[in-house]
Coordinates of C-alpha atoms in Angstrom, one line a residue:
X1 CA -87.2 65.4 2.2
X2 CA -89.7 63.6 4.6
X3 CA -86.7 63.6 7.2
X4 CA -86.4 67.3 7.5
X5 CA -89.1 67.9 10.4
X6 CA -88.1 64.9 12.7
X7 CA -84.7 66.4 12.4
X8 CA -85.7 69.7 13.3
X9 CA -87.7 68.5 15.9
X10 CA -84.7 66.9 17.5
X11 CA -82.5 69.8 17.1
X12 CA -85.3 72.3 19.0
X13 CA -85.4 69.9 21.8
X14 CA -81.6 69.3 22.4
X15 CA -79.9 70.3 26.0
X16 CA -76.9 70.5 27.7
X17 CA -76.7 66.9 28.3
X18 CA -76.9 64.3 25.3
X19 CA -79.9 62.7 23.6
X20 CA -79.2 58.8 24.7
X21 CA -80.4 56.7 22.1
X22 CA -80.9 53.2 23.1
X23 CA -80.3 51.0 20.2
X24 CA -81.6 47.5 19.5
X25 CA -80.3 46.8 15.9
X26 CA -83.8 47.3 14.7
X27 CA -85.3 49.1 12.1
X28 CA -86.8 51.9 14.0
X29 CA -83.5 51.9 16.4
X30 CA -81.0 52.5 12.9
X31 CA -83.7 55.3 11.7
X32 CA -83.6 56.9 15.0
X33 CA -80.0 56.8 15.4
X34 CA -79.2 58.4 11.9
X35 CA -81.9 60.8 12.7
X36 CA -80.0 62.2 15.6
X37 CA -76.5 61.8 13.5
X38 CA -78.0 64.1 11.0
X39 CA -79.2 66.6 13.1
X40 CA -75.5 66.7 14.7
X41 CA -76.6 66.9 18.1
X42 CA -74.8 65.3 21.2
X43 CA -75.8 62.1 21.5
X44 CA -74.5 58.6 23.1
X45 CA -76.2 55.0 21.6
X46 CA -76.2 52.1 24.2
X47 CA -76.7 48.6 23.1
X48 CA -78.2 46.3 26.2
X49 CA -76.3 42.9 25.7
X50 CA -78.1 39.8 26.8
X51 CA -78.1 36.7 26.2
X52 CA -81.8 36.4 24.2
X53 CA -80.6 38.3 21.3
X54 CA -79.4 36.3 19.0
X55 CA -75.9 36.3 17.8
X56 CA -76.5 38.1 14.4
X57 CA -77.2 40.9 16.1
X58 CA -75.0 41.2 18.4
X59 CA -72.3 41.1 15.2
X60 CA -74.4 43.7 13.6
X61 CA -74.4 46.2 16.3

């Protein structure tokens, strides 16, 4: 699976603290933030809410 060494990649770098994944509803946000879900690491998503995205996102998120 094309996955697998992004995955592992993630897993060799994780610390004590959590990866923090900043997520913008995007495509490359969602691939990154089921990459780290599927390497079961610690990690916390933050979603920046302003007033120029437009409300579909903000739903989707």
């Amino acid at each position: 699976m094309k996955s697998q060494p992004s995955i592992k990649l993630i897993q060799e770098f994780e610390q004590e603290r959590p990866y923090h994944v900043a997520f913008s509803g995007g495509k490359d946000s969602i691939v990154m933030y089921h990459l780290v879900k599927r390497a079961k690491v610690k990690h916390q998503a933050y979603f920046y809410v302003s007033t120029v995205d437009p409300p579909e996102v903000t739903r989707f998120v």
